[in-house]
């Protein structure tokens, strides 16, 4: 699995969780770029991502992400 494959899967998770088929993610996307992405949905997104990729993140990892690219790197590091 490469970064682009992870990005495609993340985009589907975001669309499902946020109930918005218009969401388009890039590696530079941040919560500020997606209207529905607030602190509560962030928790739902992390849980959905962990289930989908069968990984677990520490609180420190989650707080360190500055964009989707860093999230993608964390996922790949655990695979």
Backbone as a ProteinNet text record, in pm:
[ID]
protein_1_A
[PRIMARY]
XXXXXXXXXXXXXXXXXXXXXXXXXXXXXXXXXXXXXXXXXXXXXXXXXXXXXXXXXXXXXXXXXXXXXXXXXXXXXXX
[TERTIARY]
84.1	0	88.9	54.9	133.8	49.8	112.7	46.3	-81.8	-79.1	-197.5	-313.5	-284.1	-389.5	-451.4	-367	-417.2	-503.6	-458.5	-533.5	-672.8	-681.2	-810.8	-903.4	-848.6	-929.2	-969.7	-878.9	-912	-1023.5	-1017.6	-1121.3	-1258.7	-1266.6	-1394.4	-1440.4	-1347.4	-1381.3	-1433.9	-1367.1	-1411.6	-1548.7	-1571.1	-1701.8	-1812.1	-1786.4	-1886.5	-1910	-1803.5	-1815	-1877.3	-1838.6	-1889.6	-2018.6	-2059.9	-2180.5	-2177.3	-2062.7	-2043.2	-1961.6	-2028.1	-1961	-1870.7	-1875.9	-1797.2	-1655.5	-1627.7	-1496.1	-1388.2	-1288.1	-1171.8	-1048.9	-973.6	-854.8	-727.9	-631.7	-495.3	-404.3	-277.4	-185	-171.1	-207.2	-196.4	-325.7	-432.5	-561.8	-551.5	-611.2	-619.5	-767.1	-793	-931	-991.2	-908.5	-957.7	-1011.7	-972	-1013.3	-1146.8	-1194.4	-1316.8	-1416.7	-1524.3	-1620.4	-1674.3	-1707	-1769.2	-1670	-1540.9	-1437.8	-1410	-1480.5	-1458.2	-1402.1	-1391	-1327.6	-1405.6	-1537.3	-1617.7	-1606.1	-1616.7	-1604.2	-1461.8	-1365.3	-1226.6	-1215.7	-1283	-1282.6	-1345.7	-1459.3	-1525.5	-1437.5	-1368.8	-1279.4	-1165.5	-1104	-991.9	-1037.5	-1152.5	-1204.9	-1231.3	-1292	-1320.4	-1192.1	-1092.6	-963.9	-894.2	-895.3	-833	-900.1	-1031.4	-1103.8	-1072.8	-1077.8	-1057.1	-917.8	-816.4	-678.1	-624.4	-707.6	-668.4	-538.8	-539.2	-426.2	-479.7	-389.1	-424.1	-324.4	-374.9	-290.1	-287.2	-173	-163.2	-217.1	-251.3	-296.4	-188.6	-64	48.7	55	36	36.7	-76.4	-194.9	-312.5	-292.4	-238.3	-217.2	-104.8	-17.3	97.6	64.3	-44.4	-77.6	-113.3	-47.4	-76.3	-159.5	-160.9	-237.3	-260.3	-330	-361.6	-234.8	-135.9	-10	56.1	55.1	114.3	31.8	-100.1	-187.5	-156.1	-142.2	-108.9	22.9	122.9	253.7	241	157.7	137.1	72.9	-22.8	-88.9	12.7	89.7	187.7	296.5	332.1	435.1	387.9	258.2	201.8	167.9	184.4	150.1	271.6
-117.6	0	124.3	221.3	344.8	462.9	580.7	699.2	733.9	720.4	756.6	661.6	533	436	467.7	503.5	540.5	666.1	763.9	888.3	861.4	774.9	741.2	678.3	587.2	521.9	621.8	710.6	813.3	904.1	939	1025.1	959.8	830.4	758.9	758	738.4	740.2	878.2	982.1	1118.7	1145	1103.7	1125.1	1053.8	930.6	854.6	915.1	945	995.4	1134.5	1219.3	1356.6	1368.6	1258.5	1255.6	1366.8	1373.6	1476.4	1417	1386.8	1327.4	1426.2	1552.7	1656.8	1669.4	1602.8	1615.9	1560.7	1643.9	1603.7	1629.6	1522.7	1534.8	1540.3	1616.4	1615	1592.4	1572.7	1552.6	1678.5	1793.7	1920.2	1961.3	1883.7	1916.9	1917.7	2021	2030.2	2042.3	2036.6	2050.1	2184.3	2285.4	2417.5	2417	2318.6	2312.4	2241.1	2170.1	2090.7	2141.4	2201.5	2268.9	2179.1	2055.4	1965.6	1903.2	1925.2	1859.8	1943.5	1910	1978.1	1877.9	1918.8	1832.5	1704	1710.9	1590.8	1494.8	1547	1458.6	1405.5	1479.3	1430.8	1297.4	1288.5	1163.9	1051.1	1079.2	978.4	936.7	1032.6	1002.4	911.2	942.8	861.9	718.7	703.7	569.2	493.8	558.8	495	456.9	544.4	517.9	400	397.7	286.4	153.9	152.6	29.2	-14.1	81.5	49.4	-8.7	57.4	16	-83.6	-115	-209.5	-164.9	-38.7	20.1	92.6	127.6	208	322.6	440.6	558.3	602.4	654.2	712.2	855.3	907.9	1047.4	1141	1108.7	1191.4	1193.9	1077.1	1071.9	1157.1	1138.5	1210	1360.8	1407	1550.4	1606.2	1519.4	1566.7	1592.2	1535	1550.1	1694	1746.5	1881.9	1881.6	1767.3	1757.5	1609.8	1586.3	1449.6	1372.8	1441.3	1375.7	1311.5	1380.4	1326	1209.3	1218.4	1106.5	985.1	1007.6	900.2	834.8	914.6	861.2	773.8	816.4	738	603.5	603.8	478.9	384.3	435.9	351.9	300.9	377.8	335.4	216.3	199.6	91.7	-32.6	-23.6	-135.6	-222.3
0	0	0	-85.5	-89.2	-40.9	-35.2	19.4	-55.9	-188	-266.3	-240.3	-221.6	-189.4	-53.8	42.2	174.5	164.1	86.2	69	12.1	-86.8	-147.3	-43	36	139.6	248.2	285.1	384.2	334.1	207.6	151.2	163.9	138.8	153.2	298.6	391.9	534.4	573.1	527.7	558.1	499	375.7	312.4	388.8	430.6	506.2	644	715.1	852.5	856.6	762.8	759.8	680.4	618.6	535.2	430.8	361.1	259.4	144.8	35.2	-80.7	-154.2	-116.6	-183.4	-127.2	-14.6	49.5	-43.8	-68.4	-147.7	-62.6	-35.4	48.3	-35.6	14.6	-38.4	81.4	58.1	169.1	254.6	199.6	271.8	342.8	325.4	386.3	538.9	600.8	746.2	785.4	915.4	964.1	923.2	908.9	868.2	725	645.4	505.3	484.9	587.7	575.3	678.8	629.6	717.4	828.8	797.5	894.8	993.7	973.6	1054.8	1179.5	1288.5	1415.2	1516.6	1642.3	1742.3	1766.1	1762.2	1783.5	1664.9	1544.5	1428	1415.3	1468.8	1465.8	1540.5	1653.1	1730.5	1648.6	1586.8	1503.6	1386.2	1326.7	1214.8	1258.9	1372	1420.5	1448.2	1512.4	1541.3	1411.3	1314.9	1185.4	1112.4	1118.3	1052.9	1119.7	1252.8	1325.3	1290.3	1284.4	1249.5	1106.4	1014.9	873.2	847.3	903.1	877	980.1	1080.7	1186.7	1255.2	1297.7	1369.6	1492.8	1583.3	1700.5	1709.1	1739.6	1754.1	1899.2	1941	2074.7	2069.3	2184.7	2191.6	2138.4	2169.2	2123.3	1970.1	1907.1	1760.3	1703.6	1757.7	1706.5	1717.4	1828.3	1848.1	1761.3	1712.9	1635.2	1488.3	1439.4	1297.2	1264	1161.5	1116.2	988.5	919	794.7	759.7	652.2	608.9	571.9	520.4	485.4	606.8	720	841.8	896	883.3	920.4	833.3	704.7	610.2	647	679.4	719.9	845	940.5	1062.5	1032	942.1	902.8	838.8	744.9	674.1	767.4	867.5	963	1046.3	1058.6	1138.8	1054.4	924.8	836.1	809.5
[MASK]
+++++++++++++++++++++++++++++++++++++++++++++++++++++++++++++++++++++++++++++++

